Short mmCIF file of C-alpha atoms and ligand atoms in Angstrom, two decimals:
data_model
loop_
_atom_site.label_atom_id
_atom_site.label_comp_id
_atom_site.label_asym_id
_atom_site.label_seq_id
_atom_site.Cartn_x
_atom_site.Cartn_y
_atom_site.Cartn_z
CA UNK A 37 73.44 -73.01 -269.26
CA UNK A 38 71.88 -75.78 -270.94
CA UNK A 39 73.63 -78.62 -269.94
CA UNK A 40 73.91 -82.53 -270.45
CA UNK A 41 75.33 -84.50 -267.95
CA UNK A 42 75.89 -87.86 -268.78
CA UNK A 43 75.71 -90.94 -266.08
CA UNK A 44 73.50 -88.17 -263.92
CA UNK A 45 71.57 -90.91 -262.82
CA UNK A 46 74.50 -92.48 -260.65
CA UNK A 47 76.08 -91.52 -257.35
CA UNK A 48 78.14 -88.33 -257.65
CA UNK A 49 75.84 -87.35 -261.28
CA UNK A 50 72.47 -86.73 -259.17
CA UNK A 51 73.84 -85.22 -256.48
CA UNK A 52 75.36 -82.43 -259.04
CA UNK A 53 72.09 -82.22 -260.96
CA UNK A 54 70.31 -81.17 -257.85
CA UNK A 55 73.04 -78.48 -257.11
CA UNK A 56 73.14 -77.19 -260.94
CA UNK A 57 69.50 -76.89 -261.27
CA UNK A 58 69.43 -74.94 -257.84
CA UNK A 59 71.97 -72.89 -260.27
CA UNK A 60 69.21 -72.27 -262.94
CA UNK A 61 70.90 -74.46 -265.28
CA UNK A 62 68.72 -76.49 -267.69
CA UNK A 63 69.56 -80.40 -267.96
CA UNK A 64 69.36 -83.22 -270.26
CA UNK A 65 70.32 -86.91 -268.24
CA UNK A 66 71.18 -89.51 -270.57
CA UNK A 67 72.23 -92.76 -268.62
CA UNK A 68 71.83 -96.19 -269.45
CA UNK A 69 71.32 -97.24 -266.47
CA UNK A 70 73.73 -100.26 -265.48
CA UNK A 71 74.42 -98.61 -262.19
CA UNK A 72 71.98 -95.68 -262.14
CA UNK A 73 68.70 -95.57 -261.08
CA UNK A 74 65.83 -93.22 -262.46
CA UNK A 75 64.36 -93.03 -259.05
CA UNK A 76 67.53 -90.57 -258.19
CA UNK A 77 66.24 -87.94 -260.65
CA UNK A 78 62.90 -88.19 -259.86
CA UNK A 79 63.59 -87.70 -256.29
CA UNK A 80 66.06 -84.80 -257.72
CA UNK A 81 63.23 -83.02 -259.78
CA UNK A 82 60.72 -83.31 -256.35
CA UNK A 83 63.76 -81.60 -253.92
CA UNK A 84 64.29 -79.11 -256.35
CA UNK A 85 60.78 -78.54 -257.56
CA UNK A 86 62.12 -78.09 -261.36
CA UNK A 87 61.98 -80.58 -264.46
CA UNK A 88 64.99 -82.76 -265.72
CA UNK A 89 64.70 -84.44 -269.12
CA UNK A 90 65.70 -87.91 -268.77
CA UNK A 91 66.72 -89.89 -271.89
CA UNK A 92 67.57 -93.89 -271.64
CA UNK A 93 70.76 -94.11 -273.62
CA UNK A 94 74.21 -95.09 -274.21
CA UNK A 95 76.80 -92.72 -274.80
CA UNK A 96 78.36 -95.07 -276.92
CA UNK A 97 75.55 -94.31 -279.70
CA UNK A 98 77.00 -91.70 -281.26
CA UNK A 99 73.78 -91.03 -283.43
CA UNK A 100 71.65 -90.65 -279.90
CA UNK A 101 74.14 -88.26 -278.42
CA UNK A 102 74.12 -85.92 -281.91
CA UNK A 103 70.62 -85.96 -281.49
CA UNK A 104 70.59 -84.93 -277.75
CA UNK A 105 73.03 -82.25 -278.13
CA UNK A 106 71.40 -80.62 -281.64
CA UNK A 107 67.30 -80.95 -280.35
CA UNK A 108 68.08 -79.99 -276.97
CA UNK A 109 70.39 -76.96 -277.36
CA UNK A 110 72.95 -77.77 -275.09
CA UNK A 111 75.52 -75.38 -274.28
CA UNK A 112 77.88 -78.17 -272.22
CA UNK A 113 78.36 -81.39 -271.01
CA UNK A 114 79.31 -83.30 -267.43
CA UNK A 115 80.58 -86.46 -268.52
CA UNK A 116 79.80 -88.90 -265.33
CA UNK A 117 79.15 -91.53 -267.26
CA UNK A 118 81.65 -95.15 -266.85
CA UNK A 119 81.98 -98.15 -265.00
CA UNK A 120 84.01 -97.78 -261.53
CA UNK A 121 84.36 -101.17 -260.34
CA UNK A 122 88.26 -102.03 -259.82
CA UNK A 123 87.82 -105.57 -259.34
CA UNK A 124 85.26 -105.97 -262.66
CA UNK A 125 88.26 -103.50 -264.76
CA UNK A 126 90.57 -106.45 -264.10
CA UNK A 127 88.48 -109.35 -264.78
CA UNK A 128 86.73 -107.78 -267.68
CA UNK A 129 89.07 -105.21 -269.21
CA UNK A 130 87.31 -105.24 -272.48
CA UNK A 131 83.80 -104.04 -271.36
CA UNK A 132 85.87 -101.22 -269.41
CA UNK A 133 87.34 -99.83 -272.47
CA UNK A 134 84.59 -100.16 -274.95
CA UNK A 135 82.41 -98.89 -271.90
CA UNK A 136 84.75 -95.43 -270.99
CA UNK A 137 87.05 -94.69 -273.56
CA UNK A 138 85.13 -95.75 -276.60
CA UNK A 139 81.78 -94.31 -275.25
CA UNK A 140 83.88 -91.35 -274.30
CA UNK A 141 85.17 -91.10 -277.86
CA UNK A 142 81.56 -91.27 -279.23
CA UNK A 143 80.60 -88.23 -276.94
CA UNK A 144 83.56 -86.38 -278.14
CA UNK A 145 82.87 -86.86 -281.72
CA UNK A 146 79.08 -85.94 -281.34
CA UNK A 147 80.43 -82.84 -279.74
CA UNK A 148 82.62 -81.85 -282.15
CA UNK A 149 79.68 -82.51 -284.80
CA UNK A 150 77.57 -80.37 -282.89
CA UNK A 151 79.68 -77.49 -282.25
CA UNK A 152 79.65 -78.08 -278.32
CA UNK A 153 83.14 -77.89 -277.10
CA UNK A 154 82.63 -77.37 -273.16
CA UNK A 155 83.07 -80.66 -271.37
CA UNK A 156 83.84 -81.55 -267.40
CA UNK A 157 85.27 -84.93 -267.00
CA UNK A 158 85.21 -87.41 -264.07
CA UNK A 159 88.78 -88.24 -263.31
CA UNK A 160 89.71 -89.93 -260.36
CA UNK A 161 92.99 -89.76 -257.85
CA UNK A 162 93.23 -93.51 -259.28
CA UNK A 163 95.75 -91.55 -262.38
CA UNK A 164 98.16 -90.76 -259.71
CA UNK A 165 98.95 -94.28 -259.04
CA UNK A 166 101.07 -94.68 -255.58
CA UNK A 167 102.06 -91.29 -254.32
CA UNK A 168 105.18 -90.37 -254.80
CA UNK A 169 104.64 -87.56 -252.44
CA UNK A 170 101.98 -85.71 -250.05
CA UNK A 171 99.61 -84.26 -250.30
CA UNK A 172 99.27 -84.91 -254.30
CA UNK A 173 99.54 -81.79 -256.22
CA UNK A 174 98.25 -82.03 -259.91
CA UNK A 175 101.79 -82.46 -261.60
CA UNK A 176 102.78 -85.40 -259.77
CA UNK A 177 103.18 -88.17 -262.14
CA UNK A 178 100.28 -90.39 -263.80
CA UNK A 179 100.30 -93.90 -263.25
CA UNK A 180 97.57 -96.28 -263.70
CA UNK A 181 97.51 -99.60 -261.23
CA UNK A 182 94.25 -100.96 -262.77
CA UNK A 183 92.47 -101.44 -265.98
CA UNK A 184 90.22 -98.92 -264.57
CA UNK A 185 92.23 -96.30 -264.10
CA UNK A 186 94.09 -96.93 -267.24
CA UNK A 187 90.64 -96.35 -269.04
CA UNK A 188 90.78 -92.64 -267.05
CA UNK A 189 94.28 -91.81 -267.94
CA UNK A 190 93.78 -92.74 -271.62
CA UNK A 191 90.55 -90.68 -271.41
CA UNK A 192 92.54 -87.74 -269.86
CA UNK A 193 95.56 -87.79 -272.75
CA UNK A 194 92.61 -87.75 -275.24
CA UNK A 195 91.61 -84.48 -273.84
CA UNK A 196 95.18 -83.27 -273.38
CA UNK A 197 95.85 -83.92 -277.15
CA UNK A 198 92.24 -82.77 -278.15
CA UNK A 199 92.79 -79.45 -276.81
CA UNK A 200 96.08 -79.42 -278.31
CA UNK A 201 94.58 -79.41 -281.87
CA UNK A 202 92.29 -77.27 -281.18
CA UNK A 203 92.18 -74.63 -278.07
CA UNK A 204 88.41 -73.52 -278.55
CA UNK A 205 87.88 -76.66 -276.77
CA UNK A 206 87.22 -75.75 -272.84
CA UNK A 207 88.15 -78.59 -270.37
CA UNK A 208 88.04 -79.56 -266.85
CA UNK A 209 89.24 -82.82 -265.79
CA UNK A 210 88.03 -83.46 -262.24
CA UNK A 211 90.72 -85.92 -260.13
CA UNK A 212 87.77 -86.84 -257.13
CA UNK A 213 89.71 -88.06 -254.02
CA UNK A 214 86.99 -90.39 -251.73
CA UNK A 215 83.15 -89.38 -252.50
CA UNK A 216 81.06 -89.75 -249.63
CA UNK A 217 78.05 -89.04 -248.16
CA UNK A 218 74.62 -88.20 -249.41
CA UNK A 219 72.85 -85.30 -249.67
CA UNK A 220 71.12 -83.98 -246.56
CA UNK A 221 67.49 -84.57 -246.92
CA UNK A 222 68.13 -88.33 -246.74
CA UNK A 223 66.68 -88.63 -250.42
CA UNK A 224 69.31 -88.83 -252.46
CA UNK A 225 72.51 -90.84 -251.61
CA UNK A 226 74.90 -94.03 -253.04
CA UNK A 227 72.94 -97.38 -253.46
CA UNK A 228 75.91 -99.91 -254.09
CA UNK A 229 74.85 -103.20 -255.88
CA UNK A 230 75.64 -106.29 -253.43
CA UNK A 231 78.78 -106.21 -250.83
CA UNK A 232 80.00 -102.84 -250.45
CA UNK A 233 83.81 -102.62 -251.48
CA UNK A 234 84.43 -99.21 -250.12
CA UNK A 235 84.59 -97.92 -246.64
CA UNK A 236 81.86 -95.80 -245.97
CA UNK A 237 79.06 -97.67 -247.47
CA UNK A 238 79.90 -100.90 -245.40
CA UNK A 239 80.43 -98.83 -242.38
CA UNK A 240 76.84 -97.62 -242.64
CA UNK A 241 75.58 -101.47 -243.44
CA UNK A 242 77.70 -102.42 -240.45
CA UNK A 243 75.96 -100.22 -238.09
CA UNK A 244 72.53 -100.58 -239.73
CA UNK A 245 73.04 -103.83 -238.62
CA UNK A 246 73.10 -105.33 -242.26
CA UNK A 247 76.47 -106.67 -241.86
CA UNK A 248 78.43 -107.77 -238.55
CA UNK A 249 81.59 -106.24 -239.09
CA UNK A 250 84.00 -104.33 -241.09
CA UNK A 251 87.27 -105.73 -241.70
CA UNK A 252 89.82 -103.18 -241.67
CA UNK A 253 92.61 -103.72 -244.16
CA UNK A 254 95.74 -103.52 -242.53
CA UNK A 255 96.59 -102.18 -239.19
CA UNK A 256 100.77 -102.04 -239.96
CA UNK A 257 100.88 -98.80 -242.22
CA UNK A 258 103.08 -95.84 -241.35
CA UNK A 259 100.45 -93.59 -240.11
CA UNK A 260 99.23 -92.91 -236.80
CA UNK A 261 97.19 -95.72 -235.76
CA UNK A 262 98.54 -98.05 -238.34
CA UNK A 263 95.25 -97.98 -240.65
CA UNK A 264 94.86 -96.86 -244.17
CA UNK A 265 94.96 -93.09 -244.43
CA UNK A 266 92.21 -91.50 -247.08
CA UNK A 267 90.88 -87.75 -248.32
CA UNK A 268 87.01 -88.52 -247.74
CA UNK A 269 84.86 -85.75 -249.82
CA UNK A 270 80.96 -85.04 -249.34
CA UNK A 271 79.73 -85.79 -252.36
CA UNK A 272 77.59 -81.96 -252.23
CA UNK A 273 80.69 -80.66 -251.87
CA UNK A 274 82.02 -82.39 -255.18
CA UNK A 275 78.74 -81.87 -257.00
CA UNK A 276 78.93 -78.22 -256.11
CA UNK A 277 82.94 -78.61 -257.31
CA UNK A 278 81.16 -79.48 -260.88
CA UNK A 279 78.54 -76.13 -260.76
CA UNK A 280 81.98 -73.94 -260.15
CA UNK A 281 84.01 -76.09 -262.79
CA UNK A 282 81.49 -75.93 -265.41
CA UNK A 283 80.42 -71.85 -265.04
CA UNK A 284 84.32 -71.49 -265.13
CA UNK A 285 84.82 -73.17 -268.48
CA UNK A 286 82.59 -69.96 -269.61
CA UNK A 287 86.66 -68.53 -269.84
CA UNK A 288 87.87 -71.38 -271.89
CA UNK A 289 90.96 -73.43 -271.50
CA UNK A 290 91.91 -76.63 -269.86
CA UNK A 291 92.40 -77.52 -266.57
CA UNK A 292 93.13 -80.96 -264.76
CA UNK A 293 92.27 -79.77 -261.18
CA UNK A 294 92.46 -82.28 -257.94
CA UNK A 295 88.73 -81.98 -255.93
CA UNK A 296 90.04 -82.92 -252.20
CA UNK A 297 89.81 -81.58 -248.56
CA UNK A 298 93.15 -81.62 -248.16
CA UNK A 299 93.05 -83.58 -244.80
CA UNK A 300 93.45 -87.18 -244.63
CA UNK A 301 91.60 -89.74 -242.02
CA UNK A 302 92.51 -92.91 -241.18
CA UNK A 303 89.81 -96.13 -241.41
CA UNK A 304 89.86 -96.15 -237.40
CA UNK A 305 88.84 -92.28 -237.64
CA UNK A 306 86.16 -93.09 -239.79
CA UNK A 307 84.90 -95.83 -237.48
CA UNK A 308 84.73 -93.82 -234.49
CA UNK A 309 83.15 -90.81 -236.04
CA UNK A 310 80.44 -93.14 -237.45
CA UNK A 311 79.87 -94.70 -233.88
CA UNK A 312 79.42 -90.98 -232.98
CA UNK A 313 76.44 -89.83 -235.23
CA UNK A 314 74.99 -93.09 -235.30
CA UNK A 315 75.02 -93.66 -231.49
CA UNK A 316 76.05 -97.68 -232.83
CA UNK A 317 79.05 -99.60 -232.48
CA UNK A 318 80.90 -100.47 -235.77
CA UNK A 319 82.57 -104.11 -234.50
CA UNK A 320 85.65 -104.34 -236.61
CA UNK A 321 88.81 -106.87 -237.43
CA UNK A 322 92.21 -105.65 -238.45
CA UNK A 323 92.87 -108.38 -241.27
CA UNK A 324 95.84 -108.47 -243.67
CA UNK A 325 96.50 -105.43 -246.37
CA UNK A 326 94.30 -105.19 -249.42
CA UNK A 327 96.34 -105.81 -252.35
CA UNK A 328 97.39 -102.44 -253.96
CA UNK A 329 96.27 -100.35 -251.60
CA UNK A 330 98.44 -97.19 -250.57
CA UNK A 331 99.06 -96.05 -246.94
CA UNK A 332 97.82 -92.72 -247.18
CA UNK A 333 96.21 -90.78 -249.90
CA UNK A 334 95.64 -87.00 -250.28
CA UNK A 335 95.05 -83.89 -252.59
CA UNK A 336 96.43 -80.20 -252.09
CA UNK A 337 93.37 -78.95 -253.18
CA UNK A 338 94.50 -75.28 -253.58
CA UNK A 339 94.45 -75.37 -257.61
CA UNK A 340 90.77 -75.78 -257.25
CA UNK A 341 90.14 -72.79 -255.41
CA UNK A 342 92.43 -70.93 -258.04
CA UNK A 343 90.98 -71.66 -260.97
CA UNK A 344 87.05 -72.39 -259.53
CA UNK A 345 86.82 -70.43 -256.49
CA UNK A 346 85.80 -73.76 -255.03
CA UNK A 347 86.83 -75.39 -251.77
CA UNK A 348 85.21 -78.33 -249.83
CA UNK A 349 83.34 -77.02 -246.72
CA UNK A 350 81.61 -80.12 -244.93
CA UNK A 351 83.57 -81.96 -242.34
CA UNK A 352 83.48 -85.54 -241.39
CA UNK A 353 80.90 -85.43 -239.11
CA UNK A 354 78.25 -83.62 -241.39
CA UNK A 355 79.86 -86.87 -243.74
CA UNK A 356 78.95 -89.84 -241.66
CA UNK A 357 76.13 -87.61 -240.26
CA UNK A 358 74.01 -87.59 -244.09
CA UNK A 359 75.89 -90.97 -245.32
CA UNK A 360 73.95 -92.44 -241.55
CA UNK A 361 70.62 -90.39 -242.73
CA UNK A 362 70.32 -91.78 -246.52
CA UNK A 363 71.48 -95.47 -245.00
CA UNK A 364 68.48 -95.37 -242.22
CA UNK A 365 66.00 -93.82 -244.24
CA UNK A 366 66.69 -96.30 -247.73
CA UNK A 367 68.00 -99.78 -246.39
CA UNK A 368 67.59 -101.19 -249.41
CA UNK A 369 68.89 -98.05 -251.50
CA UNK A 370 66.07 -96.64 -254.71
CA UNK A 371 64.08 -99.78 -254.19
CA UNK A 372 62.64 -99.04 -250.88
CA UNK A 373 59.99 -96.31 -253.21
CA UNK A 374 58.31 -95.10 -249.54
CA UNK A 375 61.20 -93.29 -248.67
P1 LIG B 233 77.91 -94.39 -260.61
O1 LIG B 233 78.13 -95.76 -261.12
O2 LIG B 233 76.97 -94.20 -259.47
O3 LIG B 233 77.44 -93.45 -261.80
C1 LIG B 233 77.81 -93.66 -263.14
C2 LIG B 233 76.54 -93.58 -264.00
O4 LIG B 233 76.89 -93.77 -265.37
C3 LIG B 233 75.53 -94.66 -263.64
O5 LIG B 233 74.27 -94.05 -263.46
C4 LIG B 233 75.53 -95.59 -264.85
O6 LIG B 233 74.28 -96.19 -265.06
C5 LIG B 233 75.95 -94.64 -265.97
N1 LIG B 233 76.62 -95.24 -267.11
C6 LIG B 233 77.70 -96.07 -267.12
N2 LIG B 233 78.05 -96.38 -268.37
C7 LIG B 233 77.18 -95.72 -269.20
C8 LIG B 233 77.05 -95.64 -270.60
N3 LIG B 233 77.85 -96.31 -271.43
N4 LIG B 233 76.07 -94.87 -271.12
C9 LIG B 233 75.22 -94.19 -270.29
N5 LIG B 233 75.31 -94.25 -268.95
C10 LIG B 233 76.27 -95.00 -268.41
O7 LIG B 233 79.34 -93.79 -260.25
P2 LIG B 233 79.74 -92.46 -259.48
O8 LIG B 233 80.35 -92.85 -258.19
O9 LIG B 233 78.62 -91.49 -259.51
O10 LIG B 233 80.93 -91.97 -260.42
C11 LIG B 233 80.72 -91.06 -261.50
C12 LIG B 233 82.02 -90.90 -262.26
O11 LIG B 233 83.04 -90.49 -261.34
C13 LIG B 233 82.52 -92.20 -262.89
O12 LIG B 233 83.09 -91.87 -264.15
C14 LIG B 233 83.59 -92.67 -261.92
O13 LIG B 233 84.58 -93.43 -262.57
C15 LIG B 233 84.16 -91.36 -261.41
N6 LIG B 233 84.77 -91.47 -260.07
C16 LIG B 233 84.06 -92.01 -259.03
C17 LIG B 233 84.68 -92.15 -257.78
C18 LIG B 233 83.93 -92.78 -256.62
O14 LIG B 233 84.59 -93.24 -255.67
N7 LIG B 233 82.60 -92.82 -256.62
C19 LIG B 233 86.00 -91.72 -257.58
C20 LIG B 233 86.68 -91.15 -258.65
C21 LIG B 233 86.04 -91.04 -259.89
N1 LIG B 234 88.91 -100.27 -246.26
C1 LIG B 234 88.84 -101.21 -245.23
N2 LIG B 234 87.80 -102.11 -245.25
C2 LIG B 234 86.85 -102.10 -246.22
C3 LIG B 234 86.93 -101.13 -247.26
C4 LIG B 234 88.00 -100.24 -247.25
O1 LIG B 234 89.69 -101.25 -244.36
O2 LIG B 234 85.93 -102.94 -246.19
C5 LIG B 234 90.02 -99.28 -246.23
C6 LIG B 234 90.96 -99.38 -247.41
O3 LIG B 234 91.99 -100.32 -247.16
C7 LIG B 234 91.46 -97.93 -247.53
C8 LIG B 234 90.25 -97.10 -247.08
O4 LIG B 234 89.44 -97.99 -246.31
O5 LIG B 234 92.51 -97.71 -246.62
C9 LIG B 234 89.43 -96.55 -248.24
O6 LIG B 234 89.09 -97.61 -249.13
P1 LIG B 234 88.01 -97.43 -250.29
O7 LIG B 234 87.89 -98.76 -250.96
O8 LIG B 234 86.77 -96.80 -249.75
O9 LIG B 234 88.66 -96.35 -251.25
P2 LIG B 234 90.04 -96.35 -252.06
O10 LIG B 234 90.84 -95.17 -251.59
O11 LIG B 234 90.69 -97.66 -252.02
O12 LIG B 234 89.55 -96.12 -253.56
C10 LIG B 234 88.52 -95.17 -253.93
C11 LIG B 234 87.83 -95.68 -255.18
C12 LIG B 234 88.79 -95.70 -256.33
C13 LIG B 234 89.37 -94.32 -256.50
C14 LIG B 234 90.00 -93.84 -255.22
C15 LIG B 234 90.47 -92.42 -255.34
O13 LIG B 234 87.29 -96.98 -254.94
O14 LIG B 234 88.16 -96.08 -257.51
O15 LIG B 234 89.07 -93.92 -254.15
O16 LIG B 234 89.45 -91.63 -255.81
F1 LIG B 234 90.30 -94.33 -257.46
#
């Protein structure tokens, strides 16, 4: 298929052009670049040894993404592109709905101009809000705690009611439980911008020696050691969830589909597993909760395997093992260009 993947230059986006061109599919990147880096796809087209037309864009120009869709052919799209950054969706709501719904709505409508009506969608767990039960199957109620995930769930309804009015629309939303790792050459991987917020990034700085220690957000929840309990993904393992999402839209319809192990670790699991590839201590603090934060988090991920065929297949090791590889071999992320 000729595909375009929007945001492809970002964290989970590379990582799923490198799996969809080992596919055969064709791609088209446009990414703008405020959290992407066009060293990824570069270092994509060199692992994979094929070409990948990059285009700096917005997908909020509606006129660019007509353009893109019409010259190049495309067949599909895998929409990565949006701002994640919970903390930035609450100070600066504005930018995070002009940024993901209206850029979103600009896609759509340069879709539906161009007569491409196959799209995959980066949801998050985020629409599920606190769970109301475990592990989270794909009708349990949508709640947004953030501007953030507001900006997915308004996204999603768009899509619901879109394929309402019109079912030769084909749609996969995507719910991603926690993304991590990097892919295992040690080329490709996340490169957060200043302190990390999430776990496994400042677990790797921590034991890199970058940082001196992680502080662990509450030690008083109800699971088993009293930390925060998560469904950590390897991001090849989501980016091949994308190459069986997008082949299965082939059939049509719409599908909001959870992409999750199914097992949930708990921060102190993810410590000592790190300490275990890296051979490093990870010094740590139990400090008070992080506001908002749920005890435990999980997906049933059966749906996927239903409708995709696709299950995750990497355990945590072979997680912290590649997240420990990309950290060692790029301290300072796509700007270290010798690695
Ligand atoms: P990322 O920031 O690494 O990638 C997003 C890419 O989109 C970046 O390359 C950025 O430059 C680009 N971009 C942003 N706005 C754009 C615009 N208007 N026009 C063109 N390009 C634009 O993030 P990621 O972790 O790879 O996440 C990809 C998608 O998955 C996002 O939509 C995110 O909300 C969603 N998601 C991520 C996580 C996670 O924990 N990483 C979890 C659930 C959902
Ligand atoms: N944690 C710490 N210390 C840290 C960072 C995190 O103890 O320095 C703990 C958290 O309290 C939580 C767990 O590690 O228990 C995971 O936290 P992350 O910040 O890595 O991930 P979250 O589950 O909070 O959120 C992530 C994304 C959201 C997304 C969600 C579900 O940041 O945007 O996964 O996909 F919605």
């Amino acid at each position: 298929m000729r595909i375009l993947v929007t945001g492809g230059a970002g964290y989970i986006g590379s990582h799923t052009c490198l799996e969809l061109l080992a596919c055969g599919h064709e791609l088209v990147v446009v990414d703008n670049f405020c959290n992407g880096h066009e060293e990824a796809l570069g270092r994509v087209e060199r692992l994979s040894g094929k070409p990948v037309t990059v285009v700096e864009g917005d997908i909020q120009d509606r006129a660019l993404m007509t353009s893109l869709l019409r010259e190049k052919g495309s067949e599909a799209v895998i929409h990565f592109a949006g701002l994640k950054a919970v903390g930035d969706s609450v100070s600066d709501p504005l930018s995070f709905y002009t940024n993901n719904v209206f850029g979103t709505i600009s896609l759509l409508e340069a879709m539906r101009d161009c007569d491409v009506r196959k799209i995959v969608f980066s949801s998050s767990a985020t629409v599920y809000g606190d769970p109301r039960w475990l592990p989270i199957t794909e009708n349990h109620p949508l709640r947004a705690k953030n501007p953030y995930g507001t900006t997915k769930l308004v996204i999603e309804d768009l899509l619901r009611d879109l394929y309402r009015s019109d079912s030769s629309w084909a749609i996969a939303m995507l719910r991603y439980f926690n993304p991590v790792g990097a892919h295992e050459s040690g080329r490709i991987g996340e490169d957060p911008k200043g302190v990390p917020t999430n776990l496994m990034p400042f677990i790797a700085q921590v034991a890199n020696g970058r940082r001196d220690e992680l502080r662990i957000w509450g030690g008083d929840y109800p699971t088993r050691d009293g930390t925060g309990e998560r469904d950590y993904n390897h991001v090849v393992d989501l980016a091949e969830g994308h190459v069986a999402a997008i082949e299965a839209l082939e059939a049509g319809g719409m599908s909001e589909v959870n992409l999750g192990t199914g097992t949930a670790y708990t921060v102190l699991d993810m410590v000592r597993a790190f300490e275990e590839v890296s051979g490093r201590p990870i010094p740590y603090k139990i400090v008070e909760r992080r506001p908002g934060d749920a005890a435990s988090c999980f997906a049933d991920p059966s749906l996927a395997e239903q409708r995709f065929g696709w299950r995750a297949r990497r355990g945590l090791l072979e997680m912290c093992r590649d997240h420990w590889r990309w950290e060692q071999q790029n301290p300072d992320g796509y700007r270290d260009r010798s690695a």
